Amino acid sequence: MEQEKTGDLLGRILVRKGLPEEALYRALAEQKGMEFLESAEGIVPDPSAAALLLLRSDALRYGAVPIGFRNGKIEVVLSDPRHKETVAQLLKRPARFYLALPQAWEELFGRAYPEKNRLGEVLVQEGKLSREALKEALEVQKGLPRAKPLGEILVELGLARPEDVEEALKKQRQGGGRLEDTLIQSGKLKPEALAQAVATQLGYPYVDPEEDPPDPGASLLLPEDLCRRYGVFPHRLEGNRLVLLMKDPRNILALDDVRLALKRKGLNHEVAPAVATEAAITKLIERFYSKAELSEIAKEFAQKQVVEEAPSPLELDESAAQKFVKQVIREAFLQDASDIHIEPRQNDVQVRLRIDGALRPYSTLPKGALNAVISVVKIMGGLNIAEKRLPQDGRVRYREGAIDVDLRLSTLPTVYGEKAVMRLLKKASDIPEIEDLGFAPGVFERFKEVISKPYGIFLITGPTGSGKSFTTFSILKRIATPDKNTQTIEDPVEYEIPGINQTQVNPQAGLTFARALRAFLRQDPDIIMVGEIRDSETAKIATEAALTGHLVIATLHTNDAAQAITRLDEMGVEPFNISAALIGVLSQRLVRRVCEHCKVEVKPDPETLRRLGLSEAEIQGARLYKGMGCERCGGTGYKGRYAIHELLVVDDEIRHAIVAGKSATEIKEIARRKGMKTLREDGLYKALQGITTLEEVLARTIE
């Protein structure tokens, strides 16, 4: 029997064999004469009472949480029915027992025993304090201040705003769940900030694997399936201690199974939890445990003589193709790529990843593999695998192992065969706060003033890939409060934001930007977001909406801020309406950041200075940096991107210039005279701060 071979509990084996976990727990509860507790929602144990009834160490050992009293009995929730009799003896009074799923039990345990390594418990375990004395001390402690809740810690560390925490607490009281999950799902809290706060609250170290890479040998200590099941990763050995990265160190079931796995290897290591983000742990699992090697897949393609013009996609080598597609998605995810390009050429297939805005070669496949690989991509996105003459688009949520990412798929016929592009979409929790958008200090203050206005139209401009969507949703994240009705029309909807009414363009059904905008005006909106102003009708309706007391945020494709004004004019919006409705224009670009791990101080290149119109005297005293290239940046010298901005705030003088029909150049000069920094000027400021390089600024801006 598998149970005899592995030593696992029968219940765990049955779950692995396909029996639903809830069905198993219901059956166990009935067998033991207990009630099954479906959810921890709404149950708030008193930590002081719980500690008086059952020590935290005993609660951990026996999987028991006292949650209160009813009809003269203590109500206790168990995670393992085998400990019912032992817990009853420890309590020494009548008890009513419930059985709960591990996740629900963990939530209750975290509420009942919120602190780690309490002094009293350590003293009892060492024989230096009796249980009776500890209970007396706990009675006294009941009147003392408790450990700070997570929400307070988030606010004190500056990781969340008080109003966001309060709003999340209201949602938590209404729908249950954890405060941290509510904040993450609403996009009000970054996963990194949550991990730091949890570490602070529970007294564990916080680890960023980018700054503190793991010891590769440590991954051999734990099996892959255990790490994937619990979302944990063995970081390093410190003597007889294994530092274990965890999203939530309160997951005692994970810790229990990790200790069991170590014992099976004959190891008696102490397990020391450390907190890391779920995304960081996922990347480590994929990087260290993945079995699919690119060279093996390429060899498999070469061994199979796949015909280019096969009569049916089903006859193609789908096995190697599926492995390859999984592998390239995995690598794109690990390298924070935004897009995957699969491109047919005359004699082969080129695969490239877009990282930090630039395409980098990833792999080359034999030409005969094209149809199989494209077929896998189409099947993933629910596209027609037989249609090769027309472009197709799709979207899919891709889950494989620890990777969970949304993909937008696009295929296009070319002279050498079909090309496919897969875009890896960010999640709502990735959207930054406006403070993290990279504004220079003076510009940021003016930006906050503009987006705080109750009505008007605010335009965000720039080419594709300049970060317009992130900026737009970062603004909405700040201003779309619960007391406002916020409507968006997008093509497509990229980020699903709780509390915002999002609509997707559907040309086949006749739902265009313009038609949606008209409908919005009958929906009592406060804030309207237009994904892109593409035509005259949309431009006119958006302007009218701004003139009738609504705040409109929209994107537009222009080279700089002033050109957005003349673009609206060209679209048929009357100059007097533009001057009355427009409150500001933000133009932006993304420049690559100098890699922090390999940057060195350099002297400016005279030719670059000349092309930027600078002299050495003007930058005297500034410290310029360049990345030398390392493993972490892929040898490029750059890691990540940073925004540069040009903010045009519309005031009376600019309004008069718009009505007078002044050109974009003239309007730009007026704005500069009143303090506007151009894209290049902002870029130079950030290069002199050591964030980017002069070469990047030169490549991304035009004067």
XYZ file of C-alpha atoms in Angstrom:
703
model
C 0.000 0.000 0.000
C 1.114 3.545 -0.675
C 0.497 4.353 2.993
C 3.005 1.715 4.073
C 5.594 2.961 1.569
C 5.389 6.658 2.340
C 4.148 6.797 5.917
C 1.636 9.464 4.881
C -1.781 9.749 6.489
C -4.452 7.801 4.626
C -6.463 11.004 4.210
C -3.606 12.756 2.408
C -3.211 9.797 0.066
C -6.951 9.796 -0.726
C -6.823 13.518 -1.518
C -3.888 12.961 -3.891
C -5.893 10.161 -5.535
C -8.680 12.604 -6.367
C -11.101 12.503 -3.403
C -12.244 16.092 -2.691
C -10.691 17.306 0.562
C -14.000 18.679 1.852
C -15.746 15.331 1.308
C -12.989 13.580 3.254
C -13.257 15.974 6.204
C -17.051 15.720 6.301
C -16.797 11.939 6.453
C -14.158 12.077 9.214
C -16.281 14.495 11.254
C -19.300 12.218 11.002
C -17.188 9.185 11.927
C -15.850 10.911 15.075
C -19.211 12.376 16.130
C -18.135 15.947 15.406
C -19.628 18.804 13.402
C -17.929 19.935 10.185
C -17.033 23.641 10.153
C -17.311 24.905 6.565
C -15.641 28.287 7.018
C -13.825 30.478 9.532
C -15.874 33.459 8.349
C -17.281 35.544 11.182
C -15.584 33.525 13.960
C -13.396 35.716 16.174
C -11.734 33.802 19.039
C -10.545 35.780 22.064
C -6.714 35.342 22.126
C -6.557 35.807 25.906
C -9.277 33.211 26.545
C -7.696 30.783 24.075
C -4.319 31.031 25.814
C -5.928 30.388 29.217
C -7.662 27.263 27.947
C -4.884 25.791 25.832
C -1.246 26.800 25.493
C -0.149 27.816 22.026
C 2.397 24.998 21.925
C -0.344 22.456 22.728
C -2.663 24.056 20.177
C 0.062 23.621 17.548
C 0.913 20.076 18.607
C -2.666 18.811 18.577
C -4.199 21.082 15.936
C -6.807 22.538 18.301
C -8.198 26.078 18.646
C -10.637 27.059 21.439
C -13.054 29.568 19.893
C -15.486 30.285 22.752
C -18.148 28.981 25.141
C -21.726 27.888 24.439
C -24.235 26.181 26.740
C -21.562 25.535 29.351
C -19.163 23.870 26.917
C -15.899 25.012 25.358
C -16.125 25.077 21.566
C -12.937 23.718 19.981
C -11.990 23.486 16.298
C -9.676 20.615 15.310
C -7.641 20.063 12.164
C -6.989 16.385 12.966
C -9.810 14.270 14.518
C -7.311 11.804 16.020
C -6.438 14.300 18.764
C -9.998 14.776 20.046
C -9.565 12.676 23.223
C -6.133 14.138 24.067
C -7.408 17.713 23.767
C -10.456 16.878 25.899
C -8.126 15.638 28.666
C -6.016 18.821 28.466
C -9.078 21.064 28.743
C -10.443 19.177 31.804
C -13.982 20.424 31.183
C -16.905 19.652 28.833
C -16.142 20.475 25.205
C -17.923 20.549 21.865
C -15.636 19.675 18.926
C -15.689 20.809 15.294
C -13.531 19.619 12.400
C -12.311 22.190 9.841
C -10.344 22.183 6.610
C -6.669 23.183 7.030
C -7.123 26.672 5.561
C -10.063 27.511 7.845
C -8.227 26.089 10.864
C -5.114 28.135 10.056
C -7.197 31.327 9.922
C -8.694 30.567 13.349
C -5.299 29.676 14.806
C -3.838 32.964 13.542
C -6.672 34.886 15.217
C -6.514 32.962 18.505
C -2.709 32.858 18.822
C -1.427 35.926 16.953
C 2.056 36.073 18.505
C 5.122 33.885 17.965
C 7.365 32.252 20.593
C 5.615 33.679 23.654
C 7.954 33.891 26.633
C 5.601 32.023 28.973
C 5.340 29.022 26.693
C 9.115 28.816 26.299
C 9.519 28.877 30.106
C 6.922 26.110 30.525
C 8.616 23.978 27.874
C 11.991 24.436 29.622
C 10.484 23.472 33.002
C 11.155 26.897 34.519
C 7.477 27.811 34.976
C 4.400 25.792 35.903
C 1.258 25.849 33.778
C -0.703 27.190 36.765
C 1.736 30.111 37.203
C 1.539 30.877 33.499
C -2.264 30.949 33.632
C -2.105 33.412 36.549
C 0.242 35.618 34.537
C -2.056 35.456 31.524
C -4.972 36.618 33.680
C -2.923 39.718 34.562
C -1.852 40.152 30.931
C -5.495 40.325 29.808
C -5.596 43.926 31.019
C -2.421 44.894 29.154
C -2.175 46.183 25.560
C -2.191 43.485 22.875
C 0.180 43.022 19.947
C -0.480 45.471 17.147
C -2.848 44.272 14.425
C -1.504 43.933 10.886
C -3.489 46.967 9.706
C -1.792 49.226 12.254
C 1.635 47.913 11.268
C 0.934 48.564 7.575
C -0.010 52.173 8.334
C 2.933 52.766 10.710
C 5.428 51.424 8.170
C 3.912 53.702 5.520
C 2.916 50.696 3.399
C -0.828 51.433 3.309
C -3.055 54.448 3.855
C -5.370 54.477 6.915
C -8.469 54.901 4.728
C -7.492 51.888 2.591
C -7.048 49.714 5.678
C -10.385 50.876 7.094
C -12.140 50.142 3.804
C -10.551 46.673 3.673
C -11.605 45.980 7.274
C -15.214 46.793 6.360
C -15.073 44.381 3.422
C -13.473 41.771 5.671
C -16.270 42.083 8.236
C -18.877 41.739 5.492
C -17.364 38.880 3.518
C -14.800 37.233 5.796
C -11.265 36.367 4.765
C -8.006 37.948 5.782
C -7.284 41.667 5.829
C -4.114 41.184 3.785
C -5.925 39.240 1.040
C -8.597 41.950 0.820
C -5.947 44.678 0.444
C -3.991 42.749 -2.198
C -7.096 41.932 -4.266
C -8.175 45.576 -4.238
C -4.737 46.634 -5.489
C -4.230 48.864 -2.422
C -1.226 46.912 -1.186
C 1.845 45.537 -2.917
C 2.774 41.914 -2.174
C 6.261 43.054 -1.094
C 4.757 45.505 1.389
C 2.473 42.797 2.772
C 5.371 40.384 3.221
C 7.378 43.022 5.105
C 4.415 43.818 7.360
C 3.677 40.142 8.099
C 7.349 39.631 8.954
C 7.271 42.637 11.295
C 4.030 41.529 12.949
C 5.122 37.937 13.556
C 8.769 38.622 14.314
C 10.257 36.713 11.383
C 12.912 37.972 8.927
C 11.837 39.242 5.494
C 13.845 37.918 2.536
C 14.018 39.315 -0.991
C 15.640 36.528 -3.075
C 16.847 39.123 -5.588
C 18.975 40.721 -2.873
C 19.709 37.513 -0.944
C 19.897 34.647 -3.471
C 19.251 31.100 -2.193
C 21.839 28.380 -1.786
C 21.232 26.003 -4.739
C 22.136 23.007 -2.591
C 19.323 23.713 -0.127
C 16.673 22.926 -2.757
C 17.797 19.276 -2.669
C 16.541 18.933 0.907
C 12.819 19.126 0.072
C 10.770 17.433 -2.668
C 9.316 19.573 -5.445
C 5.693 18.511 -4.862
C 5.829 19.603 -1.208
C 7.211 23.035 -2.128
C 4.549 23.494 -4.803
C 1.730 22.297 -2.527
C 2.464 24.757 0.261
C 4.267 27.525 -1.640
C 7.481 27.220 0.372
C 11.146 27.103 -0.622
C 14.314 25.980 1.222
C 16.505 29.088 1.163
C 19.732 28.060 2.894
C 21.277 26.059 5.722
C 22.657 27.844 8.784
C 24.354 25.105 10.752
C 21.533 22.816 11.843
C 18.816 25.306 10.816
C 16.993 25.274 7.491
C 15.766 28.757 6.553
C 12.402 28.165 4.870
C 10.804 30.900 2.747
C 7.036 31.078 3.314
C 4.249 33.409 2.285
C 2.609 32.873 5.676
C 4.766 31.391 8.470
C 1.579 30.647 10.440
C 0.912 27.679 8.143
C 1.716 25.020 10.726
C 0.633 22.193 8.429
C 3.323 23.208 5.955
C 5.930 23.345 8.721
C 4.817 19.937 9.989
C 5.172 18.357 6.540
C 8.559 20.024 5.964
C 9.872 18.535 9.227
C 8.468 15.138 8.210
C 10.194 15.370 4.803
C 13.507 16.213 6.472
C 13.163 13.268 8.868
C 12.594 10.921 5.921
C 16.017 12.009 4.657
C 17.499 11.262 8.077
C 17.836 14.966 8.917
C 16.872 16.520 12.218
C 17.230 20.164 11.176
C 15.372 22.953 12.940
C 13.059 24.754 10.507
C 13.378 28.549 10.689
C 10.597 30.333 8.748
C 11.317 33.544 6.837
C 8.776 35.626 4.941
C 8.907 36.205 1.175
C 6.288 37.138 -1.410
C 4.302 34.412 -3.114
C 5.629 35.574 -6.503
C 9.249 35.347 -5.329
C 8.717 31.837 -3.968
C 6.970 30.796 -7.194
C 9.926 31.960 -9.273
C 12.381 30.068 -7.093
C 10.349 26.860 -7.361
C 10.184 27.165 -11.141
C 13.854 28.046 -11.471
C 15.242 25.289 -9.251
C 12.765 22.458 -9.773
C 11.775 22.722 -13.439
C 12.535 19.519 -15.323
C 12.106 20.890 -18.857
C 15.450 21.826 -20.382
C 15.483 23.840 -23.586
C 18.332 21.836 -25.085
C 16.427 18.571 -24.572
C 13.315 20.001 -26.232
C 15.330 21.293 -29.196
C 16.941 17.859 -29.528
C 13.493 16.243 -29.499
C 12.325 18.581 -32.271
C 15.403 17.713 -34.324
C 14.917 13.957 -33.880
C 11.302 14.120 -35.044
C 11.078 14.782 -38.740
C 8.071 17.075 -38.585
C 6.624 17.974 -41.966
C 5.946 21.663 -42.523
C 2.766 21.178 -44.508
C 1.151 18.407 -42.489
C -2.426 17.501 -43.437
C -3.677 17.842 -39.858
C -2.338 19.638 -36.779
C -3.071 16.479 -34.802
C -0.384 14.650 -36.795
C 2.267 17.139 -35.723
C 4.704 16.581 -32.894
C 2.467 18.124 -30.228
C 4.461 16.590 -27.365
C 7.651 18.546 -28.072
C 5.621 21.634 -29.015
C 3.702 21.595 -25.741
C 6.922 21.240 -23.771
C 8.464 24.127 -25.664
C 5.484 26.475 -25.170
C 5.416 25.688 -21.442
C 9.159 26.276 -21.231
C 9.101 29.635 -23.016
C 6.170 30.891 -20.895
C 8.029 29.788 -17.779
C 11.198 31.627 -18.834
C 9.252 34.754 -19.793
C 7.579 34.728 -16.382
C 10.870 34.242 -14.528
C 12.610 37.010 -16.480
C 9.703 39.474 -16.102
C 9.257 39.616 -19.877
C 6.233 41.488 -21.196
C 5.888 39.604 -24.510
C 6.868 36.369 -26.254
C 7.393 36.530 -30.041
C 7.333 33.335 -32.133
C 8.424 34.422 -35.625
C 8.804 32.265 -38.759
C 11.785 33.035 -40.990
C 12.810 31.551 -44.311
C 14.707 28.586 -42.873
C 13.841 28.466 -39.168
C 11.666 29.887 -36.370
C 12.986 32.663 -34.127
C 11.701 33.052 -30.558
C 12.342 36.313 -28.698
C 11.360 37.780 -25.324
C 10.677 41.476 -24.736
C 12.451 42.392 -21.503
C 12.632 45.989 -20.257
C 11.202 47.161 -23.576
C 13.796 45.464 -25.801
C 13.491 42.155 -27.674
C 16.145 39.600 -26.745
C 16.812 36.324 -28.622
C 15.681 33.279 -26.675
C 15.759 30.271 -28.991
C 15.739 29.071 -32.589
C 13.575 26.141 -33.731
C 13.609 24.101 -36.944
C 11.154 25.454 -39.520
C 9.165 22.206 -39.379
C 8.233 22.890 -35.744
C 6.273 26.059 -36.583
C 2.826 24.544 -37.199
C 2.959 22.409 -34.059
C 3.988 25.311 -31.823
C 1.406 27.706 -33.305
C -1.290 25.020 -32.912
C -0.477 24.697 -29.201
C -0.752 28.481 -28.782
C -4.101 28.521 -30.617
C -5.531 25.664 -28.570
C -4.507 27.452 -25.362
C -6.393 30.579 -26.415
C -9.432 28.796 -27.848
C -8.601 29.946 -31.388
C -9.411 28.182 -34.668
C -6.377 25.998 -35.435
C -7.531 25.472 -39.030
C -7.684 29.216 -39.826
C -4.262 30.342 -41.036
C -5.190 33.131 -43.448
C -6.615 35.655 -40.964
C -5.325 37.222 -37.730
C -6.837 35.853 -34.511
C -6.868 37.112 -30.916
C -7.542 35.363 -27.631
C -6.928 35.446 -23.914
C -6.253 32.695 -21.393
C -5.338 32.287 -17.748
C -2.282 30.048 -17.802
C -1.593 27.843 -14.791
C 1.286 25.416 -14.759
C 2.953 24.362 -11.534
C 3.499 27.451 -9.433
C 2.997 29.853 -12.372
C -0.321 31.678 -12.609
C -0.427 34.391 -15.283
C -2.929 35.887 -17.741
C -1.859 35.739 -21.398
C -3.163 37.744 -24.342
C -2.588 35.820 -27.572
C -2.376 37.106 -31.135
C -1.616 35.281 -34.399
C -0.816 36.885 -37.754
C -0.152 35.350 -41.199
C 3.219 36.293 -42.746
C 5.002 35.272 -45.960
C 6.895 32.540 -44.079
C 3.949 31.239 -42.031
C 1.959 32.286 -38.982
C 3.523 34.452 -36.313
C 2.313 34.419 -32.690
C 2.743 36.928 -29.885
C 1.861 36.165 -26.266
C 1.643 39.107 -23.866
C 2.050 38.397 -20.146
C -0.456 40.643 -18.403
C 0.181 42.220 -15.039
C -2.281 41.795 -12.176
C -4.211 44.508 -10.337
C -1.915 44.062 -7.343
C 1.034 45.104 -9.557
C -0.432 48.556 -10.216
C 1.723 51.069 -8.310
C 0.630 53.926 -6.088
C 1.009 57.334 -7.722
C 3.947 57.979 -5.367
C 5.789 55.115 -7.107
C 5.341 56.375 -10.691
C 8.728 58.100 -10.672
C 7.711 61.776 -10.763
C 10.304 64.401 -9.917
C 9.290 66.158 -6.646
C 7.986 69.448 -8.113
C 6.176 67.700 -10.957
C 4.491 65.287 -8.538
C 2.876 68.094 -6.539
C 1.357 69.627 -9.690
C 0.267 66.168 -10.880
C -1.615 65.534 -7.610
C -3.386 68.887 -7.921
C -4.549 68.130 -11.473
C -5.955 64.641 -10.796
C -7.749 65.956 -7.692
C -9.974 68.275 -9.753
C -13.684 67.324 -9.717
C -14.217 67.648 -13.477
C -12.377 68.195 -16.742
C -10.416 65.969 -19.116
C -6.901 64.761 -18.316
C -4.943 63.186 -21.178
C -2.071 60.702 -20.930
C -0.005 60.429 -24.104
C 2.842 58.341 -25.422
C 3.564 55.502 -27.835
C 2.606 51.864 -27.252
C 4.641 50.432 -24.393
C 5.251 53.751 -22.649
C 3.385 52.782 -19.467
C 0.182 54.742 -20.139
C -2.074 51.965 -18.795
C -0.136 51.647 -15.541
C -0.277 55.402 -14.976
C -3.984 55.538 -15.821
C -4.927 52.774 -13.399
C -2.599 54.135 -10.746
C -4.592 57.384 -10.934
C -7.885 55.466 -10.714
C -6.527 53.503 -7.769
C -6.084 56.819 -5.942
C -9.222 58.739 -6.956
C -11.850 56.000 -7.559
C -13.022 55.924 -3.950
C -16.112 53.985 -2.764
C -18.243 57.150 -2.766
C -17.732 57.609 -6.537
C -19.171 55.842 -9.582
C -16.245 55.044 -11.882
C -16.800 53.730 -15.426
C -14.138 52.567 -17.897
C -14.281 51.608 -21.577
C -11.249 49.593 -22.682
C -9.960 47.535 -25.590
C -9.308 45.084 -24.059
C -9.795 45.081 -20.272
C -6.276 44.365 -19.001
C -6.604 44.793 -15.233
C -9.750 43.845 -13.341
C -10.105 46.389 -10.532
C -12.599 45.803 -7.678
C -15.063 48.664 -7.215
C -14.773 49.951 -10.801
C -17.324 49.293 -13.565
C -15.262 48.126 -16.534
C -16.605 47.656 -20.070
C -14.818 46.129 -23.047
C -15.185 47.365 -26.619
C -17.014 44.874 -28.847
C -17.093 46.131 -32.463
C -18.877 42.984 -33.704
C -21.803 43.787 -31.417
C -21.630 47.501 -32.225
C -20.155 48.532 -28.864
C -17.565 51.184 -29.723
C -15.772 53.711 -27.511
C -18.211 56.410 -28.594
C -21.330 54.316 -27.998
C -20.126 53.243 -24.559
C -19.378 56.865 -23.633
C -22.926 57.897 -24.533
C -24.269 55.094 -22.351
C -21.976 56.103 -19.478
C -23.497 59.581 -19.385
C -26.849 57.971 -18.538
C -25.254 55.939 -15.714
C -24.673 58.844 -13.292
C -20.847 58.663 -13.469
C -18.345 60.660 -11.433
C -15.198 59.425 -13.190
C -14.898 58.116 -16.756
C -11.801 56.427 -18.163
C -11.429 56.066 -21.938
C -8.838 53.462 -22.940
C -7.942 55.375 -26.087
C -9.359 58.296 -28.064
C -9.124 56.980 -31.620
C -11.650 58.989 -33.597
C -13.476 62.280 -33.846
C -16.730 61.016 -32.320
C -15.013 59.647 -29.212
C -12.989 62.862 -28.805
C -16.102 65.048 -28.983
C -18.160 62.954 -26.537
C -15.260 62.729 -24.053
C -14.884 66.518 -24.171
C -18.637 67.032 -23.720
C -18.584 64.689 -20.710
C -15.825 66.786 -19.131
C -17.798 69.974 -19.796
C -20.883 68.559 -18.062
C -19.227 67.990 -14.690
C -17.413 64.661 -15.034
C -13.739 63.844 -14.600
C -12.517 62.128 -17.776
C -9.150 60.377 -18.007
C -8.132 59.239 -21.486
C -5.067 58.180 -23.463
C -3.927 59.523 -26.812
C -1.017 58.772 -29.151
C 1.123 61.924 -29.547
C 4.846 62.655 -29.256
C 4.595 65.252 -26.498
C 2.074 66.954 -24.229
C 1.401 70.050 -26.359
C 0.673 67.963 -29.464
C -2.317 66.413 -27.651
C -4.059 69.790 -27.856
C -3.578 70.154 -31.607
C -4.545 66.482 -32.051
C -7.942 67.133 -30.455
C -8.324 70.139 -32.752
C -7.544 67.946 -35.780
C -10.191 65.471 -34.581
C -12.830 68.168 -34.840
C -13.145 69.327 -31.232
C -13.702 73.095 -31.180
C -10.784 75.065 -29.642
C -13.078 76.846 -27.163
C -14.340 73.444 -25.935
C -10.766 72.145 -25.600
C -9.755 75.213 -23.591
C -12.782 74.874 -21.304
C -12.542 71.104 -20.737
C -8.817 70.284 -20.697
C -7.143 70.396 -17.264
C -3.796 68.821 -18.135
C -1.742 66.520 -20.352
C 0.884 64.029 -19.221
C 3.323 62.696 -21.807
C 5.632 59.888 -20.747
C 8.239 57.355 -21.847
C 9.949 54.426 -20.149
C 13.741 54.365 -19.916
C 15.787 51.410 -18.748
C 17.224 51.533 -15.237
C 20.910 50.995 -14.587
C 21.413 47.541 -13.047
C 22.073 48.002 -9.324
C 24.201 44.853 -9.172
C 26.830 45.767 -11.761
C 26.751 49.562 -12.039
C 29.986 51.533 -11.980
C 30.651 55.261 -12.077
C 31.669 56.505 -15.533
C 32.720 59.705 -17.260
C 30.259 61.169 -19.771
C 30.795 60.437 -23.454
C 31.598 63.765 -25.223
C 29.583 62.819 -28.331
C 26.511 61.943 -26.223
C 26.827 65.269 -24.393
C 27.044 67.116 -27.709
C 23.914 65.422 -29.065
C 22.068 66.242 -25.844
C 23.168 69.868 -26.050
C 25.135 69.703 -22.801
C 28.626 70.785 -21.836
C 30.868 69.090 -19.278
C 30.631 72.215 -17.119
C 26.825 71.829 -16.886
C 27.089 68.358 -15.359
C 30.145 68.994 -13.223
C 29.795 67.245 -9.862
C 27.136 64.822 -11.100
C 27.753 61.095 -10.714
C 26.896 59.119 -13.835
C 26.609 55.336 -13.851
C 26.643 52.516 -16.347
C 25.897 48.814 -15.928
C 28.805 46.572 -16.896
C 26.536 43.574 -17.515
C 25.971 40.654 -15.154
C 23.868 37.511 -14.777
C 20.995 39.374 -13.129
C 20.556 41.848 -16.000
C 21.288 39.343 -18.767
C 24.519 41.129 -19.645
C 22.698 44.304 -20.749
C 23.671 46.611 -17.884
C 19.993 47.477 -17.363
C 17.406 45.928 -15.035
C 13.851 47.278 -14.915
C 12.408 50.493 -16.308
C 11.608 53.957 -14.998
C 9.231 56.620 -16.277
C 10.179 60.093 -17.480
C 7.412 62.689 -17.665
C 6.294 65.915 -19.295
C 3.335 67.459 -17.457
C 1.454 70.331 -19.075
C -0.982 71.984 -16.658
C -3.634 74.068 -18.405
C -3.973 77.556 -16.913
C -5.549 80.785 -18.187
C -2.607 81.730 -20.427
C -2.604 78.330 -22.128
C -6.405 78.453 -22.489
C -6.094 81.779 -24.320
C -3.393 80.257 -26.554
C -5.680 77.303 -27.403
C -8.609 79.564 -28.309
C -6.260 81.740 -30.376
C -5.243 78.678 -32.408
C -1.580 78.706 -31.378
C 0.586 75.837 -32.655
C 1.843 72.975 -30.488
C 5.337 74.493 -30.539
C 4.045 77.854 -29.283
C 1.944 76.223 -26.554
C 4.960 74.163 -25.495
C 7.104 77.288 -25.168
C 4.447 78.985 -23.012
C 4.298 75.904 -20.768
C 8.109 75.753 -20.479
C 8.236 79.412 -19.549
C 5.770 78.625 -16.748
C 7.921 75.788 -15.387
C 7.102 72.680 -17.440
C 9.999 70.220 -17.777
C 10.182 68.442 -21.131
C 10.643 64.689 -21.488
C 14.326 65.180 -22.222
C 14.849 67.531 -19.285
C 13.160 65.082 -16.915
C 15.222 62.260 -18.412
C 18.454 64.203 -17.860
C 17.437 64.879 -14.261
C 17.004 61.125 -13.709
C 20.272 60.288 -15.478
C 22.106 62.725 -13.194
C 20.416 60.980 -10.248
C 22.031 57.713 -11.371
C 18.702 56.069 -12.256
C 19.316 55.734 -16.000
C 22.012 56.654 -18.528
C 22.469 59.631 -20.843
C 22.418 57.180 -23.770
C 18.943 55.939 -22.760
C 17.606 59.490 -22.521
C 19.018 60.301 -25.951
C 17.449 57.165 -27.453
C 13.957 57.737 -25.976
C 13.456 61.487 -26.412
C 13.425 64.048 -29.213
C 13.940 67.807 -28.868
